PDB file of C-alpha atoms in Angstrom:
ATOM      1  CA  UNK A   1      48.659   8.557  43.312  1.00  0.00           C
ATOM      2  CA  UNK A   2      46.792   9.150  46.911  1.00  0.00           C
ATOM      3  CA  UNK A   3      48.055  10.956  49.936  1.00  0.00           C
ATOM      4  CA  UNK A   4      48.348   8.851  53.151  1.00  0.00           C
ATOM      5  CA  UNK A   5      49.717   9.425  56.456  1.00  0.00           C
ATOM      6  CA  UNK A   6      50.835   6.707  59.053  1.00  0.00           C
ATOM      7  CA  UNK A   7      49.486   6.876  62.664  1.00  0.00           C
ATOM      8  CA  UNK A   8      50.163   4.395  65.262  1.00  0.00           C
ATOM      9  CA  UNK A   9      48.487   3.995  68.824  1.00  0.00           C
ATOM     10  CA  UNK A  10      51.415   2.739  70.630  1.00  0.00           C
ATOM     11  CA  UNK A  11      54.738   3.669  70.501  1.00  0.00           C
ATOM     12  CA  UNK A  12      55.896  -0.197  69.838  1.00  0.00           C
ATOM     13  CA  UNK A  13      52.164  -0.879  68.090  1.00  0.00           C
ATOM     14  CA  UNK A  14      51.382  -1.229  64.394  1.00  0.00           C
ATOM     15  CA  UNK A  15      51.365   1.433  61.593  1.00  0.00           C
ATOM     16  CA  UNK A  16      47.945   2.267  60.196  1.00  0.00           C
ATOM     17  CA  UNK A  17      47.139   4.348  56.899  1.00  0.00           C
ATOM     18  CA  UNK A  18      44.876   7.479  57.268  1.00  0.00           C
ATOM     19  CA  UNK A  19      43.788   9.763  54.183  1.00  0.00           C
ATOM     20  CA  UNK A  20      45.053  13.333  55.530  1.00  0.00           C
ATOM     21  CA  UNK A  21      42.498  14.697  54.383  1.00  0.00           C
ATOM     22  CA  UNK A  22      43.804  17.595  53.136  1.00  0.00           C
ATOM     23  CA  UNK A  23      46.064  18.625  56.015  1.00  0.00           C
ATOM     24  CA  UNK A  24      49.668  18.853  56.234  1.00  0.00           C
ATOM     25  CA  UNK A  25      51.083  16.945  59.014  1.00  0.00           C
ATOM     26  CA  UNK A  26      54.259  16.077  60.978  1.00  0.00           C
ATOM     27  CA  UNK A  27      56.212  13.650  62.564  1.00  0.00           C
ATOM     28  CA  UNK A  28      55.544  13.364  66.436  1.00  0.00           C
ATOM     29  CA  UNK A  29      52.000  15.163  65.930  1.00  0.00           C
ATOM     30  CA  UNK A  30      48.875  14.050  67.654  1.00  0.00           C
ATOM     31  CA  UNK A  31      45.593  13.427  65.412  1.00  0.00           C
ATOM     32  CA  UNK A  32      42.340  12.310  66.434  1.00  0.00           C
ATOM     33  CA  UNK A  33      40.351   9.651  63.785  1.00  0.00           C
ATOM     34  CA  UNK A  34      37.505   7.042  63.744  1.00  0.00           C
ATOM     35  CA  UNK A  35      38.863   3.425  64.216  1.00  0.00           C
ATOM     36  CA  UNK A  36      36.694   0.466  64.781  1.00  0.00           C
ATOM     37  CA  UNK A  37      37.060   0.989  68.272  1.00  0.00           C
ATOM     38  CA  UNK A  38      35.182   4.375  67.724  1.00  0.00           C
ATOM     39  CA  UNK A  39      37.461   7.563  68.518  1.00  0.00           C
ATOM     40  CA  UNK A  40      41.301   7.423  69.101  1.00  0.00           C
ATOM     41  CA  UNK A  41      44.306   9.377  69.503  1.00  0.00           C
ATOM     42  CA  UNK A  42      47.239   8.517  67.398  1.00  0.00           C
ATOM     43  CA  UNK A  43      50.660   9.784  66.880  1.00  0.00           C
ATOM     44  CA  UNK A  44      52.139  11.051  63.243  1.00  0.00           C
ATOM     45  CA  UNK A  45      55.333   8.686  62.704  1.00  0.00           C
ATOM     46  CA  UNK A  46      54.809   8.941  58.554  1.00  0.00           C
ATOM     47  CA  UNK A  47      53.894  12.492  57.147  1.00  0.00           C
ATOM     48  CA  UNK A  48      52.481  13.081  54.338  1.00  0.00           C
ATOM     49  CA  UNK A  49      53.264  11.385  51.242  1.00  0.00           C
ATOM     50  CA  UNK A  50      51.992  10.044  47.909  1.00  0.00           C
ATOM     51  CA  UNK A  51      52.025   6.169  47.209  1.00  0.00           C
ATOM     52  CA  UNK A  52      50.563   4.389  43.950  1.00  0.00           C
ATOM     53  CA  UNK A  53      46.414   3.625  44.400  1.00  0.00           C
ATOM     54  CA  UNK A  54      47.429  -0.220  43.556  1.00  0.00           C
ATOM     55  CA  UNK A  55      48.769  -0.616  47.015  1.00  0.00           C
ATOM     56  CA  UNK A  56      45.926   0.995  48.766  1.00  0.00           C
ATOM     57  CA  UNK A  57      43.506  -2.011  49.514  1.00  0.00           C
ATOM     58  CA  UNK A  58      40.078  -0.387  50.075  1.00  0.00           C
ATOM     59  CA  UNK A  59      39.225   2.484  51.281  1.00  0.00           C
ATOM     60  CA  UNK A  60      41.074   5.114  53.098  1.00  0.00           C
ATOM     61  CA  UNK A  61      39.861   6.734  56.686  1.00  0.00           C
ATOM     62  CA  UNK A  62      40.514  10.090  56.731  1.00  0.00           C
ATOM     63  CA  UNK A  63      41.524  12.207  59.657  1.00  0.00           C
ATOM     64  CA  UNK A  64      39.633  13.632  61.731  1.00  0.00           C
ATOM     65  CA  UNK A  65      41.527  16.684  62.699  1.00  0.00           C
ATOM     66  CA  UNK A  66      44.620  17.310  64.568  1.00  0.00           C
ATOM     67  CA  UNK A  67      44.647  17.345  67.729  1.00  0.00           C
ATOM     68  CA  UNK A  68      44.337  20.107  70.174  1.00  0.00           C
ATOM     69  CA  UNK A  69      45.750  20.714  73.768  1.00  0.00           C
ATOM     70  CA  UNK A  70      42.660  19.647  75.130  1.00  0.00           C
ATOM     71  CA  UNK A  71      42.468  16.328  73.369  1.00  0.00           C
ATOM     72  CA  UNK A  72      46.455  16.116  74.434  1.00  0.00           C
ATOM     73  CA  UNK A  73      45.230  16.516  78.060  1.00  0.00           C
ATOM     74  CA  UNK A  74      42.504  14.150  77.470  1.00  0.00           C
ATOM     75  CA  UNK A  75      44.787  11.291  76.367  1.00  0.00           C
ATOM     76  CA  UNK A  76      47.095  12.103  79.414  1.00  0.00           C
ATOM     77  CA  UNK A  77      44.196  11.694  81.620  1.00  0.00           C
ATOM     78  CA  UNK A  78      43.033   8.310  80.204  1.00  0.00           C
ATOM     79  CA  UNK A  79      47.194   7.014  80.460  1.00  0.00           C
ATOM     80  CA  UNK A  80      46.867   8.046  83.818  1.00  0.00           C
ATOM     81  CA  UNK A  81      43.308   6.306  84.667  1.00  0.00           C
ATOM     82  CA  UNK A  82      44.753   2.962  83.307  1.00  0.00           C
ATOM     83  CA  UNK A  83      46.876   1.711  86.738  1.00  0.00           C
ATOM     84  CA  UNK A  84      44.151   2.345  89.084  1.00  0.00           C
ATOM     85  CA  UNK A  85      41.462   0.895  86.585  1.00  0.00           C
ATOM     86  CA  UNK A  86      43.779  -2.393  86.533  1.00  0.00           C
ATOM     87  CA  UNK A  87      43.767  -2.142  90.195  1.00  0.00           C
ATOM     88  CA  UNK A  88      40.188  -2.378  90.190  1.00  0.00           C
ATOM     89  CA  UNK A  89      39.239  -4.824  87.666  1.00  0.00           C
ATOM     90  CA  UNK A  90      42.196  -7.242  89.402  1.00  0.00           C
ATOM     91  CA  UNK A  91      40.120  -6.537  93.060  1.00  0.00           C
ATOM     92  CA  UNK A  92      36.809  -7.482  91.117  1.00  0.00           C
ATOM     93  CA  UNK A  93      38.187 -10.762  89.540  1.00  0.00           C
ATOM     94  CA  UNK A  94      39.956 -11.699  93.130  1.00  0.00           C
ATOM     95  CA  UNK A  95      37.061 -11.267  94.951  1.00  0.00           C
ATOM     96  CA  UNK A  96      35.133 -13.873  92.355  1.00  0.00           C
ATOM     97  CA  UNK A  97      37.971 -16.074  92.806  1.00  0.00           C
ATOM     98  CA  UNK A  98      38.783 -15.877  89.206  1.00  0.00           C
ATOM     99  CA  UNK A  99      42.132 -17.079  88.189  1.00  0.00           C
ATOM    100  CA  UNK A 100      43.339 -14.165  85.651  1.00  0.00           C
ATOM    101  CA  UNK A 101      46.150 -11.529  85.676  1.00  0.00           C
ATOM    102  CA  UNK A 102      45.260  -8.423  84.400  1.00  0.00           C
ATOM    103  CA  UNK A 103      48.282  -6.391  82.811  1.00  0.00           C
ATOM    104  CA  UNK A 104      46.630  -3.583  81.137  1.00  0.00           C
ATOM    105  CA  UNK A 105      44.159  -1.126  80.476  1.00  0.00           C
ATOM    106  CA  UNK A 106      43.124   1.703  77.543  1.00  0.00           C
ATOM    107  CA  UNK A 107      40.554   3.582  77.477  1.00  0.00           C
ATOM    108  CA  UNK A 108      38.992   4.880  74.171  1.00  0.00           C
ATOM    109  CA  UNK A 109      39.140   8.724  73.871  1.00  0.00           C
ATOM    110  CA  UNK A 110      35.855   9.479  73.956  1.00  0.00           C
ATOM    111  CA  UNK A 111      35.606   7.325  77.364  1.00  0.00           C
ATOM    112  CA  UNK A 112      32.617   5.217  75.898  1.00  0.00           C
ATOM    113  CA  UNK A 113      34.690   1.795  76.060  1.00  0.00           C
ATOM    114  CA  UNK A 114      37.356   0.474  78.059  1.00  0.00           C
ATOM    115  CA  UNK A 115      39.132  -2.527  77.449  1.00  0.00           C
ATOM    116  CA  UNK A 116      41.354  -4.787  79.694  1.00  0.00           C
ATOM    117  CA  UNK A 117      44.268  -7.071  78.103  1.00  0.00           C
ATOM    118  CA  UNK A 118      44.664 -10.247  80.736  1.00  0.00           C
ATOM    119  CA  UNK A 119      46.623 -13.576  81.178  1.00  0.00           C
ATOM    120  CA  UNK A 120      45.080 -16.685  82.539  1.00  0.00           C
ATOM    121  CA  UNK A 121      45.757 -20.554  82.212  1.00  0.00           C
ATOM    122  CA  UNK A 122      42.486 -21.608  80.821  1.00  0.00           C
ATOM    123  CA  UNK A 123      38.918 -19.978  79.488  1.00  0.00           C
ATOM    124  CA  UNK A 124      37.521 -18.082  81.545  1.00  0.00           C
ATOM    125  CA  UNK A 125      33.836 -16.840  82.167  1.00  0.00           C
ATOM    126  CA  UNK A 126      33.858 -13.293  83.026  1.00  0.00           C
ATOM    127  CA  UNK A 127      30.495 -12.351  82.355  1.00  0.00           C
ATOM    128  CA  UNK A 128      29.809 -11.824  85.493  1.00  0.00           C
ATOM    129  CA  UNK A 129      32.946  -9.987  85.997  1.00  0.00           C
ATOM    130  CA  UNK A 130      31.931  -7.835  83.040  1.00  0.00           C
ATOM    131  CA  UNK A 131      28.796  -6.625  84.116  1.00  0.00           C
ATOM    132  CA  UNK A 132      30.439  -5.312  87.352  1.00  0.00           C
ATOM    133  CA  UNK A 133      33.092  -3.006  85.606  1.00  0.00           C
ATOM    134  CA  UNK A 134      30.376  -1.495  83.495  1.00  0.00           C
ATOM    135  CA  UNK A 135      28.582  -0.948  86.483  1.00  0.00           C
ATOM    136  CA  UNK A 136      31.371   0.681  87.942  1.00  0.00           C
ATOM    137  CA  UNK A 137      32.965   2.369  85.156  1.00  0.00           C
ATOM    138  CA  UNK A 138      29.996   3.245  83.537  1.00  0.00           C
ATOM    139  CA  UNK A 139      31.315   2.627  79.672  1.00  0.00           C
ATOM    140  CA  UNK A 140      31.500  -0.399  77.435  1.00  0.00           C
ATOM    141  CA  UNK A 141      34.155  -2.973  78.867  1.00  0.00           C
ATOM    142  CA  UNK A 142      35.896  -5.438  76.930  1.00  0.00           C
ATOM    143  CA  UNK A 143      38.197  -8.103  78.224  1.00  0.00           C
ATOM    144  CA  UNK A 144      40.533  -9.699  76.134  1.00  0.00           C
ATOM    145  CA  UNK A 145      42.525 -12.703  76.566  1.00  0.00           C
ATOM    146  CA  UNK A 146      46.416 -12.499  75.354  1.00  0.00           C
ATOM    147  CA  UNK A 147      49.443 -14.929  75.894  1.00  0.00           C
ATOM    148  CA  UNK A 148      52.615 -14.376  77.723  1.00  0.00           C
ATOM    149  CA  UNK A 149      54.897 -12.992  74.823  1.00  0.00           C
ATOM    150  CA  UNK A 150      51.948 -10.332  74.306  1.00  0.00           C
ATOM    151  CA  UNK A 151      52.283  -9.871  77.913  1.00  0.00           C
ATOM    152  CA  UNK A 152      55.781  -9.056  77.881  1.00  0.00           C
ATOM    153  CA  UNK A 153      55.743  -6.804  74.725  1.00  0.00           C
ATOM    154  CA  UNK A 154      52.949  -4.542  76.875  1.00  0.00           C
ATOM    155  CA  UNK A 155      54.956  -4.544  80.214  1.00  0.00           C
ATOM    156  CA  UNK A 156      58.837  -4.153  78.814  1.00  0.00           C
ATOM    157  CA  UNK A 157      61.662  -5.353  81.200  1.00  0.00           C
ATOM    158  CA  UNK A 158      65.459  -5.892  80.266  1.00  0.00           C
ATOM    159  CA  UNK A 159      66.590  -9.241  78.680  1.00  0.00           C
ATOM    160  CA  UNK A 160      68.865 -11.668  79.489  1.00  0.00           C
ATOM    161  CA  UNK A 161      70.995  -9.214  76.798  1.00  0.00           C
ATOM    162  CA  UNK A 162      71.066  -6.616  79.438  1.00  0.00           C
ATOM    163  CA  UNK A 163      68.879  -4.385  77.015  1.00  0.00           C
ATOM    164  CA  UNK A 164      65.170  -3.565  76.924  1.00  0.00           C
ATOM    165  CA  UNK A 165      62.975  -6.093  74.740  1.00  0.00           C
ATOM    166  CA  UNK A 166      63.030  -6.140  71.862  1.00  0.00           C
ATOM    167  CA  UNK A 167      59.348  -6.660  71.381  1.00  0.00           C
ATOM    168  CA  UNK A 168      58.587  -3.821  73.669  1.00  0.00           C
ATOM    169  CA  UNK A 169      61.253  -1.523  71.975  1.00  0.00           C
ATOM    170  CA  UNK A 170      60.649  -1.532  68.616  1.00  0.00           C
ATOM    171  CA  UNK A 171      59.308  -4.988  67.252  1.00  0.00           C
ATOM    172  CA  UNK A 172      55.408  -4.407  65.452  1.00  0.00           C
ATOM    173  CA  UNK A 173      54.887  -8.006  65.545  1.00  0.00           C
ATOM    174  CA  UNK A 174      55.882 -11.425  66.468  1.00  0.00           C
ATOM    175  CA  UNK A 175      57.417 -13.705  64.328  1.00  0.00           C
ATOM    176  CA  UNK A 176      57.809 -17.172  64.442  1.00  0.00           C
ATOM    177  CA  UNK A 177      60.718 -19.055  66.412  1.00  0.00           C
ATOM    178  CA  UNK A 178      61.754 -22.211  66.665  1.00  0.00           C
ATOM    179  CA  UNK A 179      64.839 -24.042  68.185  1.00  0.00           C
ATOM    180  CA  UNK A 180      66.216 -24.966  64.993  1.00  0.00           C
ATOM    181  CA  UNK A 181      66.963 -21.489  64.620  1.00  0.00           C
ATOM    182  CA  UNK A 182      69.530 -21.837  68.126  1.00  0.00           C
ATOM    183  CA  UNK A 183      70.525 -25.323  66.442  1.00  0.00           C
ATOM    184  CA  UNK A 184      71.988 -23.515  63.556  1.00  0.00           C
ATOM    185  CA  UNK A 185      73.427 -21.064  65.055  1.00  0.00           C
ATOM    186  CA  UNK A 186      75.332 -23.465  66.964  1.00  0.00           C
ATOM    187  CA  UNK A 187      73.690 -22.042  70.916  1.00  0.00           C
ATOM    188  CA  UNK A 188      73.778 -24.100  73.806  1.00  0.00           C
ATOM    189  CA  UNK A 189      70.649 -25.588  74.062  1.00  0.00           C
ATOM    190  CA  UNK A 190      70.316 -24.541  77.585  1.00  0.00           C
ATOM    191  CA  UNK A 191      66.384 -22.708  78.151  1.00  0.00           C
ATOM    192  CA  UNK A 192      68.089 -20.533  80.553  1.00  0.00           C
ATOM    193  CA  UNK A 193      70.306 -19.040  77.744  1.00  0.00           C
ATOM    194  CA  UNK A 194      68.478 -18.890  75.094  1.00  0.00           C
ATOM    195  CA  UNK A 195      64.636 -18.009  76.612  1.00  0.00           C
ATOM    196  CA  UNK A 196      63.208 -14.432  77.073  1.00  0.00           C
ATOM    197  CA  UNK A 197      61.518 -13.083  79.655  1.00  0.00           C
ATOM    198  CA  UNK A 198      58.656 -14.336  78.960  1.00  0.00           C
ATOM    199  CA  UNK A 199      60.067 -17.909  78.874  1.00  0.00           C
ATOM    200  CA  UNK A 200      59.353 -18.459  75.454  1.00  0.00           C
ATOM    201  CA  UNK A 201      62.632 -18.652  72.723  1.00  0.00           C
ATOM    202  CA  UNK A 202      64.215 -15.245  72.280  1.00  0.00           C
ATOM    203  CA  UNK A 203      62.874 -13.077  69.198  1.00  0.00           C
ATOM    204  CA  UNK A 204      66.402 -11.714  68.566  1.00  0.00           C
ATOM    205  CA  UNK A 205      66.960 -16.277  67.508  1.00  0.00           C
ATOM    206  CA  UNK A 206      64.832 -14.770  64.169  1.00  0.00           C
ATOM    207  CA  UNK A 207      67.393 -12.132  63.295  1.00  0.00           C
ATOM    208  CA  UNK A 208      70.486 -13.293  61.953  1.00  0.00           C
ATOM    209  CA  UNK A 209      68.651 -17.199  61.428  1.00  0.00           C
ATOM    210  CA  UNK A 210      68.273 -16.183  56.996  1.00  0.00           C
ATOM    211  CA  UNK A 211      72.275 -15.515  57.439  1.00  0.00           C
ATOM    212  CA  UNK A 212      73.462 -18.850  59.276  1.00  0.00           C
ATOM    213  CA  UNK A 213      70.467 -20.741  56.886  1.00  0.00           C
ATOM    214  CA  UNK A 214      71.970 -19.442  53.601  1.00  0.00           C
ATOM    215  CA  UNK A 215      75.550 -19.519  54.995  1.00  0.00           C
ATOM    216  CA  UNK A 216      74.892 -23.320  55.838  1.00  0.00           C
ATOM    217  CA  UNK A 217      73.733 -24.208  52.361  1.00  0.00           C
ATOM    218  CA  UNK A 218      77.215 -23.674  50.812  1.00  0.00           C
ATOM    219  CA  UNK A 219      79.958 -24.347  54.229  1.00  0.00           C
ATOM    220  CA  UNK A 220      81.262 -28.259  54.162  1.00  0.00           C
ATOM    221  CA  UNK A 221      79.048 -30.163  56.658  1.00  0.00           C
ATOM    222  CA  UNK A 222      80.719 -32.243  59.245  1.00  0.00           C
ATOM    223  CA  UNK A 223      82.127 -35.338  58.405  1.00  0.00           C
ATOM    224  CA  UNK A 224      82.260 -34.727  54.814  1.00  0.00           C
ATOM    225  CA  UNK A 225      85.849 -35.196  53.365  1.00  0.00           C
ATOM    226  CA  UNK A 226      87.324 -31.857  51.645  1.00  0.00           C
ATOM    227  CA  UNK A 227      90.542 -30.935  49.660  1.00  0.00           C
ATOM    228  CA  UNK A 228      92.402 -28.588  50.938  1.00  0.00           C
ATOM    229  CA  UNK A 229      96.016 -26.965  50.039  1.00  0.00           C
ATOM    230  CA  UNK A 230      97.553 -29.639  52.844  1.00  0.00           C
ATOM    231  CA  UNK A 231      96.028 -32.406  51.380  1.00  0.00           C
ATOM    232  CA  UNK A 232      92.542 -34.474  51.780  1.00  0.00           C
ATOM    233  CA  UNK A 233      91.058 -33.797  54.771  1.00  0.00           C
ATOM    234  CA  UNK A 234      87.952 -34.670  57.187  1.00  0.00           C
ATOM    235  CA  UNK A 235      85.813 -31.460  58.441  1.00  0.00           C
ATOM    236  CA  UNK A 236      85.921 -31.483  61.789  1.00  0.00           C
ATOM    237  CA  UNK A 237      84.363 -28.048  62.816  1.00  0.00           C
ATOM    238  CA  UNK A 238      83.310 -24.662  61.026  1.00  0.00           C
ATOM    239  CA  UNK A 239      82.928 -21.077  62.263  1.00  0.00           C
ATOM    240  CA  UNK A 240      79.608 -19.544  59.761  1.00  0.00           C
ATOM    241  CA  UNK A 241      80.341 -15.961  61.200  1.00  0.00           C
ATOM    242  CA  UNK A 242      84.361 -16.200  59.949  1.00  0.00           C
ATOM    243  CA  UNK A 243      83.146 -18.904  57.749  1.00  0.00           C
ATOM    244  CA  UNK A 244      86.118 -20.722  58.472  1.00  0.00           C
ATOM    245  CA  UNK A 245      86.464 -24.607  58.643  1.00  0.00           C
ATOM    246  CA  UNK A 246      88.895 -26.746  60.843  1.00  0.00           C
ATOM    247  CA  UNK A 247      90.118 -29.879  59.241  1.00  0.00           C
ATOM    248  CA  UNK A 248      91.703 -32.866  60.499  1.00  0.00           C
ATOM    249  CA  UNK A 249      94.188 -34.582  57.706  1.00  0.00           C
ATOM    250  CA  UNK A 250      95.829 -37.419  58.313  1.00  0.00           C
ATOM    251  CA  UNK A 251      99.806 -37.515  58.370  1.00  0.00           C
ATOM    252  CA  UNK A 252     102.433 -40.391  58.901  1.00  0.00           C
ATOM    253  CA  UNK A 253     102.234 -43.028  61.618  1.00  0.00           C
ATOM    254  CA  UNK A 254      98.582 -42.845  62.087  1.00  0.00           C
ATOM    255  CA  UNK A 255      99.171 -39.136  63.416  1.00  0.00           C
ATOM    256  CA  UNK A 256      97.093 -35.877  62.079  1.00  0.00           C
ATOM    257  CA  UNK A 257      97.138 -32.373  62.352  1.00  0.00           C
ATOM    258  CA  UNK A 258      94.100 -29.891  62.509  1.00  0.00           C
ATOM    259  CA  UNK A 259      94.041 -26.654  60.325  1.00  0.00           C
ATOM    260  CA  UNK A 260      92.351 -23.990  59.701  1.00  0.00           C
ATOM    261  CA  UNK A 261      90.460 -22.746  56.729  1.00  0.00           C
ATOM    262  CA  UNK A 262      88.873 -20.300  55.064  1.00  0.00           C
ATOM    263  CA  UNK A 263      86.506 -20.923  52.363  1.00  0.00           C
ATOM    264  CA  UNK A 264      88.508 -19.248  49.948  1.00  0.00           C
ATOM    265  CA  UNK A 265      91.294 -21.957  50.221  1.00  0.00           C
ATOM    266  CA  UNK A 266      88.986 -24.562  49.927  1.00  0.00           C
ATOM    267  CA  UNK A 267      87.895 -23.627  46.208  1.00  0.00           C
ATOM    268  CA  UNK A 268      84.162 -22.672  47.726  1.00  0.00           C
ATOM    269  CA  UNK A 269      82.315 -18.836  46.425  1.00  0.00           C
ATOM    270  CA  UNK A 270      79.876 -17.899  49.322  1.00  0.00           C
ATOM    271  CA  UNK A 271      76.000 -17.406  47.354  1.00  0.00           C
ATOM    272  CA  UNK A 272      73.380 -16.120  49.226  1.00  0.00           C
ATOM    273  CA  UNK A 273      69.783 -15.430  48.074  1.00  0.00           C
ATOM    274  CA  UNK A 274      68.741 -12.495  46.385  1.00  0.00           C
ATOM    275  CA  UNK A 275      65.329 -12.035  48.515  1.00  0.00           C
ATOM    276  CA  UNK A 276      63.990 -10.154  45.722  1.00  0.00           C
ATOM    277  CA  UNK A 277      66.355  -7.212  45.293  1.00  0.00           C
ATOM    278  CA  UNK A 278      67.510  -5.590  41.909  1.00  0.00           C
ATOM    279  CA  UNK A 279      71.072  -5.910  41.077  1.00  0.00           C
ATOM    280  CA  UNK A 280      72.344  -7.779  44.182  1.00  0.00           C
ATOM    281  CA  UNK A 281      75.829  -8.528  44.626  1.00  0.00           C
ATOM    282  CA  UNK A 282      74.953 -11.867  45.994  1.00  0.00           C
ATOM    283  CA  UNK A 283      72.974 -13.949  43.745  1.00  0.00           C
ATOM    284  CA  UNK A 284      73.493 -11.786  41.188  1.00  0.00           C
ATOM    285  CA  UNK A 285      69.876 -11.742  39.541  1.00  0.00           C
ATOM    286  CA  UNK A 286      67.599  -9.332  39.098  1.00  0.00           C
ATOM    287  CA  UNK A 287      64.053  -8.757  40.474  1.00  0.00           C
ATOM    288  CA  UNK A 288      61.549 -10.680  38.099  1.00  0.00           C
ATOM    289  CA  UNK A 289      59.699  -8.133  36.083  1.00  0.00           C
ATOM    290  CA  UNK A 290      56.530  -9.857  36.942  1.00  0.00           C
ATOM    291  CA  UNK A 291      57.164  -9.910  40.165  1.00  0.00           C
ATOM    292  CA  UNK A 292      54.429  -8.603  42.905  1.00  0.00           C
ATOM    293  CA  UNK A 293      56.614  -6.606  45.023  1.00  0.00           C
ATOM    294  CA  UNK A 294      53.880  -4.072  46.283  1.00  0.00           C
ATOM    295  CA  UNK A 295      53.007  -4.003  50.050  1.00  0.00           C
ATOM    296  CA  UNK A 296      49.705  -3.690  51.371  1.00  0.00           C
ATOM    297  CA  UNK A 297      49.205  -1.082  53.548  1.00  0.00           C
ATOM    298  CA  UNK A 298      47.296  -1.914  56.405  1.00  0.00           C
ATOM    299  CA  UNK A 299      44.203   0.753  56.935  1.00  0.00           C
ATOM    300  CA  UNK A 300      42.926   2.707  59.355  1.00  0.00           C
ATOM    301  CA  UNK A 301      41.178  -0.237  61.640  1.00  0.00           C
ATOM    302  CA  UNK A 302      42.994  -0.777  64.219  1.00  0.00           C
ATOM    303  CA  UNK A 303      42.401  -4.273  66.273  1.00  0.00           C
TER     304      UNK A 303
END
């Protein structure tokens, strides 16, 4: 068994693995460690704790040491530094007539690199443009080119939800969506409804889309012809959060009547997939004893 503890950079960033190197730690405690950025502050969100060495992939950083009130003053000062070094680097690129946005800034903690996160429609050649800000800043620059959902997850805002982001409130990373995902969950196809802020498909789409794709795999599909306690019927609609299905059954005199449904009635056991779990009450089997179930903890490099 090893002792790590998990640091992240941002509050909304990834989790990294540090060795503690022998110190106790706590949650909401600042640390300073080596990165391959060079030296960083981070912030304690795992303590201390022992995990098996056959998830540890490589070697462990350790800690550096905690940090002091000086070093907590330091990393206020370089937050603070970031709007008016955007302000500058944004003047720079203007003045070179160089069609990029930039949205934000960090500086390392030892102040020997900063690096600027920016949007633009094409490549751009900011070499130029480099050699300036290190002339002015007098430190290592690095620009970086990200896309508009990366934009959004640094800035924040409130979605069309009427809550924050979700990327910028809690989500590590992106994961893929795609509009099948508002197909199946039977949305109105409508890019006003169903697009972030940043104009690309809303991450919440991913959340409940394993429900309404397992959910599908068992509910009649429409058009098909079921039996039902009234009699043989066509499926004319179905609800997958009620999972409840409206059918249309044919009566005298070419007349028909619609009812109502729930799976129960209509002979049908919801199954969903076990995704790995031991002793599920949906599938009903057990994790494979072979099974590689271990996560990889992601070290102490952080991009």
């Amino acid at each position: 068994m090893s002792q790590i503890v998990g640091i992240k950079f941002k509050e909304t960033g990834k989790l990294y693995y540090f060795a503690p190197n022998g110190l106790e730690f706590n949650e909401g405690e600042g640390v300073i460690v080596e990165t391959a950025r060079g030296v960083e502050y981070g912030t304690v969100v795992v303590s201390n704790r022992e995990v098996p060495d056959e998830e540890i992939k490589g070697e462990l950083k350790p800690v550096v040491r905690k940090a002091t009130q000086e070093d907590v003053n330091r990393h206020l000062e370089n937050i603070a530094k970031r709007k008016g070094a955007i302000r500058t680097a944004q003047d720079m690129a203007n003045r070179r007539k160089l069609d990029m946005k930039f949205v934000d800034a960090e500086f390392t903690f030892d102040n020997t690199k900063l690096l600027f996160y920016f949007t633009a429609e094409t490549r751009i050649d900011f070499r130029d443009l480099v050699r300036e800000l290190a002339s002015e800043f007098h430190m290592r620059i690095e620009l970086r080119q990200i896309g508009i959902r990366d934009e959004c997850k640094l800035k924040g805002g409130l979605g069309p939800c009427g809550r924050v982001c979700c990327c910028n409130d809690y989500m590590n990373d992106f994961e893929r969506v795609s509009i099948k995902m508002a197909k199946r969950q039977g949305l109105f196809l409508n890019p006003s409804k169903i697009s972030g802020l940043c104009g690309r498909l809303m991450c919440c789409l991913k959340f409940e889309d394993d429900y309404y794709n397992d959910t599908l795999k068992f509910m009649p599909k429409l058009g098909s012809e079921v039996d039902t306690p009234k009699g043989r019927g066509k499926v004319e609609s179905s609800d997958l959060l009620r999972q409840t299905v409206v059918v249309r059954i044919a009566g005298k005199d070419d007349s028909y009547e619609m009812n109502e449904f729930t799976l129960e009635q209509l002979g049908i056991t919801p199954v969903y997939s076990c995704g790995g779990c031991e002793n599920c009450d949906g599938c009903g089997d057990a994790a494979s004893d072979d099974e590689d179930d271990t996560d990889e903890l992601p070290l102490g490099d952080e991009e």
